[in-house]
Coordinates of C-alpha atoms in Angstrom, one line a residue:
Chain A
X804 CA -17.1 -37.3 17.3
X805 CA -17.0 -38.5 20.8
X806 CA -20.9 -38.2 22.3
X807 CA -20.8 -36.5 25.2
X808 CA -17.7 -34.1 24.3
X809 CA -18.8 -30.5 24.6
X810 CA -19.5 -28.5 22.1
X811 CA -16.9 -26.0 22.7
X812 CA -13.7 -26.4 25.1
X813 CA -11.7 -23.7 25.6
X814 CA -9.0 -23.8 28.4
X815 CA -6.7 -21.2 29.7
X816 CA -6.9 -19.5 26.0
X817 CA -4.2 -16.5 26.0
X818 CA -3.9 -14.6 22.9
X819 CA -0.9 -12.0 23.0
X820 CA 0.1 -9.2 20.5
X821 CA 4.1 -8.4 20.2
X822 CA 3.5 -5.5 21.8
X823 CA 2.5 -7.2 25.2
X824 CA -1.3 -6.4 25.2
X825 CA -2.9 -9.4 26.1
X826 CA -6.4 -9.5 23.9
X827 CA -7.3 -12.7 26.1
X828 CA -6.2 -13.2 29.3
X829 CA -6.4 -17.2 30.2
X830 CA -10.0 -17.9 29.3
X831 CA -11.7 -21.3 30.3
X832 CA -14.9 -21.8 28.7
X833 CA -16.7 -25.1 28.1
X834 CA -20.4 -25.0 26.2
X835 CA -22.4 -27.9 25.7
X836 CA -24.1 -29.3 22.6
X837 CA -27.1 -26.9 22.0
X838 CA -26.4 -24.0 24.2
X839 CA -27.3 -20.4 22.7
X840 CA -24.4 -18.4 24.4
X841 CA -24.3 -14.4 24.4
X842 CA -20.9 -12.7 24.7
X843 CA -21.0 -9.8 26.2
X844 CA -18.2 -6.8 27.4
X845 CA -17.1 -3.4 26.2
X846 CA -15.3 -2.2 23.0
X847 CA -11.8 -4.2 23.3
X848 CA -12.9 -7.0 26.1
X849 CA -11.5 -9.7 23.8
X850 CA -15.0 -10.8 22.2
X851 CA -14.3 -11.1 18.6
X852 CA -10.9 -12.3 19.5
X853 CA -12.2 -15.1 21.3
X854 CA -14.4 -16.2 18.2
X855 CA -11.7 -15.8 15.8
X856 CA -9.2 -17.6 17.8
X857 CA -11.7 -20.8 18.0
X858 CA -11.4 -21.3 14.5
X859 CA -8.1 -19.7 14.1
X860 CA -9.0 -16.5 12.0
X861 CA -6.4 -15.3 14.8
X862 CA -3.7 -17.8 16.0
X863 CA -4.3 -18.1 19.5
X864 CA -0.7 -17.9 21.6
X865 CA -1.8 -20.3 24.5
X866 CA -4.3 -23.0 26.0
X867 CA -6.5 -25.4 24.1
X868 CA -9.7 -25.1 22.2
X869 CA -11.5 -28.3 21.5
X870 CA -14.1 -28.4 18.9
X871 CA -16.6 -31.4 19.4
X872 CA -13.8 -32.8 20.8
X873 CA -11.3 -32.1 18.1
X874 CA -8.0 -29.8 19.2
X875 CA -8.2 -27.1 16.7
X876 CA -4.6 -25.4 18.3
X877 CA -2.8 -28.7 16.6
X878 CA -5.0 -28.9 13.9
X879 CA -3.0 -29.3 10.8
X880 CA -4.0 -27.2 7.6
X881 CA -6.5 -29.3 5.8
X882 CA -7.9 -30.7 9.7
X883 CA -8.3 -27.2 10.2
X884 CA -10.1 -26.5 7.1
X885 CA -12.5 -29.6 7.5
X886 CA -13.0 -28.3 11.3
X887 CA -13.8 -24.7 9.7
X888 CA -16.4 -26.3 7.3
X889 CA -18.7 -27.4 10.8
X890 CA -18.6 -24.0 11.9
X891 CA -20.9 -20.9 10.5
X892 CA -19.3 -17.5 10.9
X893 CA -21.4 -14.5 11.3
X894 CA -19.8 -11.5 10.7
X895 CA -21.3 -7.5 11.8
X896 CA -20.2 -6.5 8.3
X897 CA -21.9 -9.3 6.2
X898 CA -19.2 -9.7 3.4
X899 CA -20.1 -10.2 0.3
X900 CA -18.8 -10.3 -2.8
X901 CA -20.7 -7.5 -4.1
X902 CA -20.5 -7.3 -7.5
X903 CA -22.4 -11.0 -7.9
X904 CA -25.5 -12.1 -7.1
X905 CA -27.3 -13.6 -3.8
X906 CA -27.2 -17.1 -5.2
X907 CA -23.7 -17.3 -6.3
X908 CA -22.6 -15.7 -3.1
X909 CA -24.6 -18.4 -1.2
X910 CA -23.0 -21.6 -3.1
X911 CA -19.6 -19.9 -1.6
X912 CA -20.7 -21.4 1.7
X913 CA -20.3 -24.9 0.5
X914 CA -16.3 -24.7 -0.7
X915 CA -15.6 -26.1 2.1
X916 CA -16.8 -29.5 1.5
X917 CA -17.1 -29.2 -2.4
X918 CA -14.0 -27.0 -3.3
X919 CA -13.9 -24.7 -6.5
X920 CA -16.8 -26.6 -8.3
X921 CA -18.8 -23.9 -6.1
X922 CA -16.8 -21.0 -7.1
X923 CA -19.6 -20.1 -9.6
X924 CA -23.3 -20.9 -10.3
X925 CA -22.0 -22.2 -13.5
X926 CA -19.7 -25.0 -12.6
X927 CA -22.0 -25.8 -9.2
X928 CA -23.7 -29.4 -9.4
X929 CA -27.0 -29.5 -9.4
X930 CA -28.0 -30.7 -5.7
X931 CA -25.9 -27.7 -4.6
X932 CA -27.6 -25.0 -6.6
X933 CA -31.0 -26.6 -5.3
X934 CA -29.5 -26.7 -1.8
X935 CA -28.5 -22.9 -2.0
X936 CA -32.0 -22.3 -3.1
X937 CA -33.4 -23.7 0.2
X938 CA -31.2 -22.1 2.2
X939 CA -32.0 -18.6 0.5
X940 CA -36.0 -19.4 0.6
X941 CA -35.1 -20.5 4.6
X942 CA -33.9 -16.5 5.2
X943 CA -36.7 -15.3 3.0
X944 CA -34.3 -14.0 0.3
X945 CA -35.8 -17.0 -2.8
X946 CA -37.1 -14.1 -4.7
X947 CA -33.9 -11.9 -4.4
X948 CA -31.4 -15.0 -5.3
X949 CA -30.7 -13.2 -8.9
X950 CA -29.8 -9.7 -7.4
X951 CA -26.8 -8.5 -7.3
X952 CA -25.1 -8.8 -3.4
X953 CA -24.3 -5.0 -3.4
X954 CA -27.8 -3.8 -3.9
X955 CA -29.2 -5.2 -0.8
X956 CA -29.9 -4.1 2.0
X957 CA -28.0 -4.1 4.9
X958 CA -31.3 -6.8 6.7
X959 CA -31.0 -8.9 3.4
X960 CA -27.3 -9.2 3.3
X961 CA -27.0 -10.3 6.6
X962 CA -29.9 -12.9 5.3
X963 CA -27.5 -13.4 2.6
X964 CA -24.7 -14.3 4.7
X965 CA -26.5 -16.8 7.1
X966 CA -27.9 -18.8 4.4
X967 CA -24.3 -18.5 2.7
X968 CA -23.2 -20.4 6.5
X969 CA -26.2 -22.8 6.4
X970 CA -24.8 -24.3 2.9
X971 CA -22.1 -25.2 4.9
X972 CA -24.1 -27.5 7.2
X973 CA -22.6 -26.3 10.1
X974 CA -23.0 -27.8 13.5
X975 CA -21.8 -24.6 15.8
X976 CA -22.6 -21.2 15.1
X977 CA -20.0 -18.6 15.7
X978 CA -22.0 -14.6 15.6
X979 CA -19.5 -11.6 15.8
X980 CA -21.8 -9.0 16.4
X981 CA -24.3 -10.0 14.1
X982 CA -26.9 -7.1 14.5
X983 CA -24.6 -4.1 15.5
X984 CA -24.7 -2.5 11.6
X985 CA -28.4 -2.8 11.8
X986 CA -31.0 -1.1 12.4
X987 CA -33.2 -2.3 15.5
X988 CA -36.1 -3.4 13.2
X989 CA -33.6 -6.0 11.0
X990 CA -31.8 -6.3 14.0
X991 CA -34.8 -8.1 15.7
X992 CA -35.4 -9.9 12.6
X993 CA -31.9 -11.1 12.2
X994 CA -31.4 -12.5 15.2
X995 CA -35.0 -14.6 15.4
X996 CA -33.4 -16.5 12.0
X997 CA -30.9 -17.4 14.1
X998 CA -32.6 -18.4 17.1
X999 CA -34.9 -20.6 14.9
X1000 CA -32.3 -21.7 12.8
X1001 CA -30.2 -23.1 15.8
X1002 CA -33.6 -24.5 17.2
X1003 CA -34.3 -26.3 13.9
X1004 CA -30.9 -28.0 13.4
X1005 CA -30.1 -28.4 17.0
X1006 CA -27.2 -25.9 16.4
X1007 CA -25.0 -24.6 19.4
X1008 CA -24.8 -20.5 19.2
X1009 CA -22.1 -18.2 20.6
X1010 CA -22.8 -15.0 20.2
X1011 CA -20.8 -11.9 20.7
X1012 CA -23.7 -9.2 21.4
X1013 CA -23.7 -5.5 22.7
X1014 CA -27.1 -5.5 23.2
X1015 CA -27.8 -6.6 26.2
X1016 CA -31.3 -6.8 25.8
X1017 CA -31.3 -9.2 23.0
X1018 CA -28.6 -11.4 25.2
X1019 CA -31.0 -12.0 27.7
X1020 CA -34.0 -12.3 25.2
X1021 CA -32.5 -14.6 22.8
X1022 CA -29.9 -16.8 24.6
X1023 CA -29.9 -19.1 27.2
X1024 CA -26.4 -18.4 28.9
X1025 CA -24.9 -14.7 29.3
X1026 CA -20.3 -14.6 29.4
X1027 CA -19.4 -11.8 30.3
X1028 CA -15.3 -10.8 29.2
X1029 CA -14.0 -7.9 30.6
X1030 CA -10.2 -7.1 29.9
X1031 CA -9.9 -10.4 27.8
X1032 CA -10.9 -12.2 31.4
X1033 CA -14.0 -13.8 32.0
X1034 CA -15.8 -12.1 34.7
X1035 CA -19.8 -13.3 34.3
X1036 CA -21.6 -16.7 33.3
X1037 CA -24.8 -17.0 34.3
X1038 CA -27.9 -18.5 32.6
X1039 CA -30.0 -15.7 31.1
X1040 CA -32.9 -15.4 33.2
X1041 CA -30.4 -15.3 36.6
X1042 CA -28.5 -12.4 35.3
X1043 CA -29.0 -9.6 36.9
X1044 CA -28.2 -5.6 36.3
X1045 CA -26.0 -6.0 38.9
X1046 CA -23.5 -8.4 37.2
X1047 CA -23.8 -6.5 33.7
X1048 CA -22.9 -3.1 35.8
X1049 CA -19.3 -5.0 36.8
X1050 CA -18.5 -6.1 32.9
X1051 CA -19.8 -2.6 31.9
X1052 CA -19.9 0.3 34.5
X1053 CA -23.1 1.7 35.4
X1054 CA -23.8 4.0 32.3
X1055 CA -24.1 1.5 29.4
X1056 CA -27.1 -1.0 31.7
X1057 CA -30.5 -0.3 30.8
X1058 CA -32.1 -0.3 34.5
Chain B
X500 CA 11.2 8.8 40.5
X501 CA 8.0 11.0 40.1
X502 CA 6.8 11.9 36.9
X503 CA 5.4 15.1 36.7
X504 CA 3.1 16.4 33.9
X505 CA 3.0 20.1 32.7
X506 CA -0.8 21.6 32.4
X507 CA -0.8 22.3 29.0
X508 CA -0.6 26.0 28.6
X509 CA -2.6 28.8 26.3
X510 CA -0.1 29.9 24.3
X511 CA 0.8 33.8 24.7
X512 CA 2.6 34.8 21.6
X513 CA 1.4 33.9 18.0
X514 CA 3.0 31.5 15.6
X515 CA 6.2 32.9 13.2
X516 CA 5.2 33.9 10.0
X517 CA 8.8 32.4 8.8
X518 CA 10.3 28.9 9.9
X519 CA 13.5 28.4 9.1
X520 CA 13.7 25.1 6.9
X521 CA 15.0 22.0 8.2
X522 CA 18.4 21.1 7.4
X523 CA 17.3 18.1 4.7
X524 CA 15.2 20.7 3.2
X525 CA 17.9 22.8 2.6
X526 CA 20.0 20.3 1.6
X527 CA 17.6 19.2 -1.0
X528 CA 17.2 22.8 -2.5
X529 CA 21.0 23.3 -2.5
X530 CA 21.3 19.7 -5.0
X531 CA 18.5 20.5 -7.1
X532 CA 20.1 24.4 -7.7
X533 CA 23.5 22.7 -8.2
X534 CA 22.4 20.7 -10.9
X535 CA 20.6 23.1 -12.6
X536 CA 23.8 24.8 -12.9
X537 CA 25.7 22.2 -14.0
X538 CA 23.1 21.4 -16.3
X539 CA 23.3 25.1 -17.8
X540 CA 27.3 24.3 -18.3
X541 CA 26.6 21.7 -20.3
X542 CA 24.1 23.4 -22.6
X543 CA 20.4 21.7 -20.8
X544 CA 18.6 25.2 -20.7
X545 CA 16.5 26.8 -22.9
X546 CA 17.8 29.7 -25.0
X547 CA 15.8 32.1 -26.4
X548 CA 17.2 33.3 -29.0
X549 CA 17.3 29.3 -30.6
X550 CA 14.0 28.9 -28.9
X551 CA 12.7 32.2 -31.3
X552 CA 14.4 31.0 -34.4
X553 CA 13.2 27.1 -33.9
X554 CA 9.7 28.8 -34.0
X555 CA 10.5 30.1 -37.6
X556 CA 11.9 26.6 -38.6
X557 CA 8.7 24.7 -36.9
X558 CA 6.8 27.3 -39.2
X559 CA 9.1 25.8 -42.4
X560 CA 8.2 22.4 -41.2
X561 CA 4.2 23.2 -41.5
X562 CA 4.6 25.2 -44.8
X563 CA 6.2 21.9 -45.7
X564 CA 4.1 19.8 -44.2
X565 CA 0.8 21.2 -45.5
X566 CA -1.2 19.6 -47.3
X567 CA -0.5 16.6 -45.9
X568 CA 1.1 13.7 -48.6
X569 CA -1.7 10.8 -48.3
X570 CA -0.3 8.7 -51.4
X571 CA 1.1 6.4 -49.2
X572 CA -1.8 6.4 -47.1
X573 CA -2.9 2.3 -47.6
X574 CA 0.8 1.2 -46.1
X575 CA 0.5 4.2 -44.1
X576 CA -2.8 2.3 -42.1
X577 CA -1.8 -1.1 -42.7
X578 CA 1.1 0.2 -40.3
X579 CA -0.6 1.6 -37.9
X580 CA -2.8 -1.3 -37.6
X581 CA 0.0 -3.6 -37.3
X582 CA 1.2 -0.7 -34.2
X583 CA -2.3 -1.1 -32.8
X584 CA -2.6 -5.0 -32.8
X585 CA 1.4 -5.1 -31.2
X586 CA -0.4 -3.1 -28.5
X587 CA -3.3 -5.0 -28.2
X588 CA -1.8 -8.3 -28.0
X589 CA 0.9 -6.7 -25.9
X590 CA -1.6 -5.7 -23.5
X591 CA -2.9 -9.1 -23.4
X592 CA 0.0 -11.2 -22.7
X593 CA 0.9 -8.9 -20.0
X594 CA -2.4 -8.7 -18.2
X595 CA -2.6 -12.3 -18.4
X596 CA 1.2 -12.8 -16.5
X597 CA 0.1 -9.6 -14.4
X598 CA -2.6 -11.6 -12.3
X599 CA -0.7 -14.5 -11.0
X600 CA 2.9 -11.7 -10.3
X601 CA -0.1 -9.4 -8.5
X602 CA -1.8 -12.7 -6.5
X603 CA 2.3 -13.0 -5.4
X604 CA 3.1 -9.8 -4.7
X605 CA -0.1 -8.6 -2.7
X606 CA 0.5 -8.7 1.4
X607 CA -2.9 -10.2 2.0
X608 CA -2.9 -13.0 -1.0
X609 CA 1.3 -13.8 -1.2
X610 CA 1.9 -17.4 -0.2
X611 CA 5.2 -17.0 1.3
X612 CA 7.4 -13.5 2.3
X613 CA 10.2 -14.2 0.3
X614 CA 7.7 -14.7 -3.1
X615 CA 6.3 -11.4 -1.9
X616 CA 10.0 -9.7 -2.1
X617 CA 10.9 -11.8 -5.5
X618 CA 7.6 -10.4 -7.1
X619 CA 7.6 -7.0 -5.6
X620 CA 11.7 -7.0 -7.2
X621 CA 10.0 -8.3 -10.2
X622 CA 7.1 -5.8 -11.0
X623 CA 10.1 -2.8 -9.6
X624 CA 12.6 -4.3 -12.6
X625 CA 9.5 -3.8 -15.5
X626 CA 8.5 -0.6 -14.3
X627 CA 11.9 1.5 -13.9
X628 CA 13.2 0.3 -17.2
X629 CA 11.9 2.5 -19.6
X630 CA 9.9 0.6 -22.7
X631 CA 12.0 1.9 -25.2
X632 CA 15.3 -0.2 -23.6
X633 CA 13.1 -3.7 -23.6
X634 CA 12.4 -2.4 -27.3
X635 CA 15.9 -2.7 -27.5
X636 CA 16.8 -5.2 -25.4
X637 CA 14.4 -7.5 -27.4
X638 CA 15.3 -6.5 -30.7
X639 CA 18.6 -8.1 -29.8
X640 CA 16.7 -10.9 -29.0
X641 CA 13.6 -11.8 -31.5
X642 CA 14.9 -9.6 -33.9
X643 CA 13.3 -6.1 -35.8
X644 CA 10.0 -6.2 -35.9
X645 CA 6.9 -6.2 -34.0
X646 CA 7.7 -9.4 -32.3
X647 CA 9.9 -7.6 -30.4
X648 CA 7.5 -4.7 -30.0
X649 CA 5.1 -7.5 -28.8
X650 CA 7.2 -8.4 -25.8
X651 CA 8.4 -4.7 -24.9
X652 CA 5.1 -4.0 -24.5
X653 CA 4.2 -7.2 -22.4
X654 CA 6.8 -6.5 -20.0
X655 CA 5.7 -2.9 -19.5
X656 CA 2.4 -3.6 -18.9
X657 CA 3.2 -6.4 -16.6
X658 CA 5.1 -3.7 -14.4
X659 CA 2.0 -1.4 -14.6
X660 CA -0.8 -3.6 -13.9
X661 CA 1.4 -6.1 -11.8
X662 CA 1.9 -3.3 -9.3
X663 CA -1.7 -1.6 -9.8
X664 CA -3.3 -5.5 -9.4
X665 CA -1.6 -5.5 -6.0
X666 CA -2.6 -2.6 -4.8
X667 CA -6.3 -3.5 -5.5
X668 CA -5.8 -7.0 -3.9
X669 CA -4.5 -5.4 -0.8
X670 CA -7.1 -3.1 -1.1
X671 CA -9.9 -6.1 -0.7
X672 CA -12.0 -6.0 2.6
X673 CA -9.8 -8.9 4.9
X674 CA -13.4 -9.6 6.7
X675 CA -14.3 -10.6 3.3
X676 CA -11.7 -13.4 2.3
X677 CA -11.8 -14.2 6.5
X678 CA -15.6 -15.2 5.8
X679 CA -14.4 -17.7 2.9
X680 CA -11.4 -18.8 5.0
X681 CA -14.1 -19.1 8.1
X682 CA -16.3 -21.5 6.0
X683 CA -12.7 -23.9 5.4
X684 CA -12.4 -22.6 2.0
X685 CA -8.8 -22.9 0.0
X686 CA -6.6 -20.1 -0.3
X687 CA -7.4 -21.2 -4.4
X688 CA -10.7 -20.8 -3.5
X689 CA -10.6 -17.9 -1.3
X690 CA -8.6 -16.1 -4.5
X691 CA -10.8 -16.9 -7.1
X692 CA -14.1 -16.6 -5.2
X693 CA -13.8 -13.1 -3.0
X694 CA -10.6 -11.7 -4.3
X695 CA -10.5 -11.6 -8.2
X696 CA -14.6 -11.0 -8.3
X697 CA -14.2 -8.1 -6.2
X698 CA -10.9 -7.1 -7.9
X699 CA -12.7 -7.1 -11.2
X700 CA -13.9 -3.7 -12.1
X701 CA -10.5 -2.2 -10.8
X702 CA -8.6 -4.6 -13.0
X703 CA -10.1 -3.5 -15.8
X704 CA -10.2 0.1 -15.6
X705 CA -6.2 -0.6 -15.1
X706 CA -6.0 -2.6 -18.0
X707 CA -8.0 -0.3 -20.0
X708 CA -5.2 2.5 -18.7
X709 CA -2.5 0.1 -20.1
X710 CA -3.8 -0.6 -23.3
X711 CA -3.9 3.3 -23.8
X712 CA -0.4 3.8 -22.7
X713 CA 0.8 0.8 -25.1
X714 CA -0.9 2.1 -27.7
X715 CA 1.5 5.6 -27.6
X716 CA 4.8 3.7 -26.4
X717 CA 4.1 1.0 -29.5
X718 CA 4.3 3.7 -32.0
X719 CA 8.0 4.8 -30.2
X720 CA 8.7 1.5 -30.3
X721 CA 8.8 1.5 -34.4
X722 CA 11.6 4.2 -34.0
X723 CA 14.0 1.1 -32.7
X724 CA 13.1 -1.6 -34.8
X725 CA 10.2 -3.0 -33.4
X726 CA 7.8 -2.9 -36.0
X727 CA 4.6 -0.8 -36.7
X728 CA 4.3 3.2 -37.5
X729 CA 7.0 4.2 -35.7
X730 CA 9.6 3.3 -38.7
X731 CA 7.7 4.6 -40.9
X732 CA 7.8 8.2 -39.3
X733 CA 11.2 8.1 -38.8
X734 CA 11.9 7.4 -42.4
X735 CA 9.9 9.8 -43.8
X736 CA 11.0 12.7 -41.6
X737 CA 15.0 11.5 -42.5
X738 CA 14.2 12.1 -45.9
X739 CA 12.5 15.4 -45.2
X740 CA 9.1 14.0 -46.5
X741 CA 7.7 16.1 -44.1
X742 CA 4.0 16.0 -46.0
X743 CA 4.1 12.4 -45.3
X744 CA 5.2 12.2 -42.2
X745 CA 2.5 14.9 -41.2
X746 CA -0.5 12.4 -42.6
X747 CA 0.9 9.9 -40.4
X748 CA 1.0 11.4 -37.2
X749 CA -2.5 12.9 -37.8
X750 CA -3.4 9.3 -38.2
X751 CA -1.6 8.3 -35.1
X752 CA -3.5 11.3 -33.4
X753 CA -6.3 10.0 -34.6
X754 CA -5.9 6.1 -33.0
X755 CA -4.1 7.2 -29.5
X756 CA -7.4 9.4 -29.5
X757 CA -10.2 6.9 -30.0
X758 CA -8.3 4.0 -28.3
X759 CA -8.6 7.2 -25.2
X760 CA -12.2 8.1 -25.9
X761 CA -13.5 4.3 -26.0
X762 CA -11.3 3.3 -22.7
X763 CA -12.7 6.0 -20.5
X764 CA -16.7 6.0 -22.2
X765 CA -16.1 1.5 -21.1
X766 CA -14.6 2.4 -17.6
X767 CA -17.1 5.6 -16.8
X768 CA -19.6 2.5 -17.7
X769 CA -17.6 0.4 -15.2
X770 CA -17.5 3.0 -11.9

């Protein structure tokens, strides 16, 4: 698209329920080509909602969001699809479909741009099956790609997952809590394959992350949402305990 | 205006042992006596003095009965065969028509709210009429035989699985199709890569469940035309054959029993 358009837009983005609780509150957010972004704020500050909204898991009720310079609010169904297919979703829970195996669950990641022919290892051409096969050797996983999804663990699904969103070639990375099922070990781990994934492809991250210690560690930009407001946004190194005390309360920051 | 809120307080006396029922409750009780009464006018109860002397006949029916008449017995199994394939392909046929109904009647996979309600009215229609009246209804319509035993059975099964599909749809993770819809998959592609894989093993413990109960309504089915054993049972015990119609409901025992045995070893293997 347009070179110097931003990476993500996002102006006065409201998203209300019917029963009046507003999840986002008139959020402006712009984040260049590139940037790792951490997303941080209590249970219910309007973090996941903010990442689903961009891509319109949840319809957003006001403001615009402009990916690489394309409005996604006025997107029609099939621009929204083709806008979906440049953006990798990571998701806490790492779904899978369970009952097949790591490979087929990786070719999934490129339906966007393929369609059914990926629905199963079977009808998938041949580049593609090679192509899931580099993404699964990229997370580590080659040796696993027969297993079944369900008997991994919780680490290796979540490998699963990100080389499921790298067959889709995307260009911005969208992590919903990507290490909270985890356990600090895989957490660590997970979250290095996505630092030097994004470093690799020149990939922009957002992040929503309730560690805060990984935020500072493996971004370059902290957001802090508090009430579905934005309330913090400060490069990584600059943030201090101070600001995270305002989007948190004292308990929650490590000193 | 203030609002003021009571401190909750310990409370100081125990529970009644008795509440007094609430008025639907009562209401309810009061019906389902009423009937029973009505019933009883109308001669639904059990009396035991028949209920003593309809032991003695039952006894006259096994002195009868015994040994069992198995000079019949090749037409005898060719029947039942034929009962067993009207429930097998009856099965079929309505699992098949079952998925697509199920895809439109689930909340999570239905592509439009008023499909939802015209599949949901669909899958209600199959279940609450009982098999015996599509027996019927499609005697009328194919003509005897199992044709019509065929379709009865199809249409029951596609109110059985049709609503048990659903349920297992709805019952799908939603961060699991969101994932496939985050990646600018089809709703096509969505439903046949995340929802029907994961849907798999629960559709066909159902289905395993349907073909059971097909196989037992398919023999009832014979009793109004539509082919298979059930005829022949109905003729035989008319003409007081009771011998014979003993050997064949032995060998009916015996199918619904191993068609019961080999669904539950496959779907123990399944869970």
């Amino acid at each position: 698209m347009t070179g110097n358009a931003a990476a993500v837009d996002i102006t006065g983005l409201v998203k209300a329920y019917p029963n009046g609780h507003r999840a986002l509150d008139g959020v402006d957010l712009r984040v260049d080509a590139g940037e790792t972004v951490a997303l941080v704020g209590s249970n219910g500050a309007g973090k996941s909602t903010l990442l689903r909204c961009l891509v319109r898991l949840h319809e957003p009720t006001a403001g615009t969001i402009r990916i690489d310079g394309t409005d996604v609010r006025s997107a029609g169904r099939s621009e929204l699809r083709r806008i979906r297919t440049d953006v990798g979703f990571v998701f806490q829970k790492y779904p899978l479909v369970h009952r097949v195996s790591a490979f087929h669950n990786v070719l999934h990641g490129a339906m966007g741009r393929h369609g059914s022919r990926c629905l199963s290892p079977l009808t998938a051409p041949k580049e593609l099956r090679r192509e899931a096969m580099e993404a699964l050797d990229r997370v580590g996983l080659a040796g696993l790609a027969a297993q079944r999804a369900g008997t991994l663990s919780g680490g290796q699904q979540q490998r699963v997952a990100i080389a499921r969103m790298l067959m889709q070639r995307p260009r911005l990375i969208l992590a919903d809590e990507p290490v909270a099922s985890l356990d600090p070990i895989a957490g660590v781990e997970i979250m290095e394959l996505l630092r030097d994934v994004a470093a690799e492809r020149q990939l922009t991250v957002i992040a929503a992350l309730h560690q805060l210690d990984y935020a500072i560690r493996f971004t370059g930009r902290i957001v802090g949402l508090q009430g579905g407001r934005l309330r913090l946004d400060r490069s990584s190194e600059a943030c201090l305990t101070d600001d995270l005390v305002g989007i948190y309360g004292t308990a929650a920051v490590p000193a | 205006m203030t609002i003021t809120i009571e401190p909750e307080r310990p409370p100081t006396q125990e529970p009644p042992r008795f509440r007094r029922p609430s008025l639907p409750a009562m209401l309810l009780l009061g019906g389902v006596l009423g009937l029973l009464v009505h019933g009883y006018t109308r001669g639904a109860w059990v009396d035991p003095t028949t209920l003593v002397e309809g032991v003695g006949r039952l006894g006259e029916f096994l002195s009868d009965a015994f040994p069992p008449n198995t000079e019949r017995l090749p037409e005898i199994l060719s029947s039942l065969l034929t009962t067993f394939e009207m429930a097998l392909l009856g099965t079929i046929i309505g699992v098949i028509l079952s998925v697509p109904i199920a895809v439109a009647a689930a909340r999570n996979t239905t592509p439009h709210r008023i499909v939802y309600i015209l599949a949901r009215g669909f899958i209600s229609l199959f279940r609450t009429v009982p098999d015996l009246v599509w027996g019927l209804i499609f005697v009328v319509a194919v003509g005897l035989g199992p044709q019509a035993g065929v379709l009865a059975i199809a249409v029951d099964v596609m109110g059985f699985c049709g609503r048990f599909f659903a349920e297992s749809i709805e019952e799908v993770d939603s961060s699991l199709t969101d994932s496939l819809r985050a990646t600018g998959a089809s709703e096509t592609a969505v439903l046949g890569g995340a929802v029907l894989p994961s849907c798999l093993p629960s559709f066909v413990a159902t289905t395993l469940f349907a073909l059971e109960s097909s196989t037992r309504s398919s023999v009832v089915l014979g009793l109004v035309g539509a082919g298979g054993i059930g005829i022949e049972l109905s003729v035989s015990m008319q003409l007081l054959r009771y011998d014979e119609a003993l050997t064949i409901i032995l060998a009916i025992f015996v199918v619904v029993l191993a068609v019961e045995r080999v669904s539950s070893a496959i779907r123990r293997r399944l869970i």
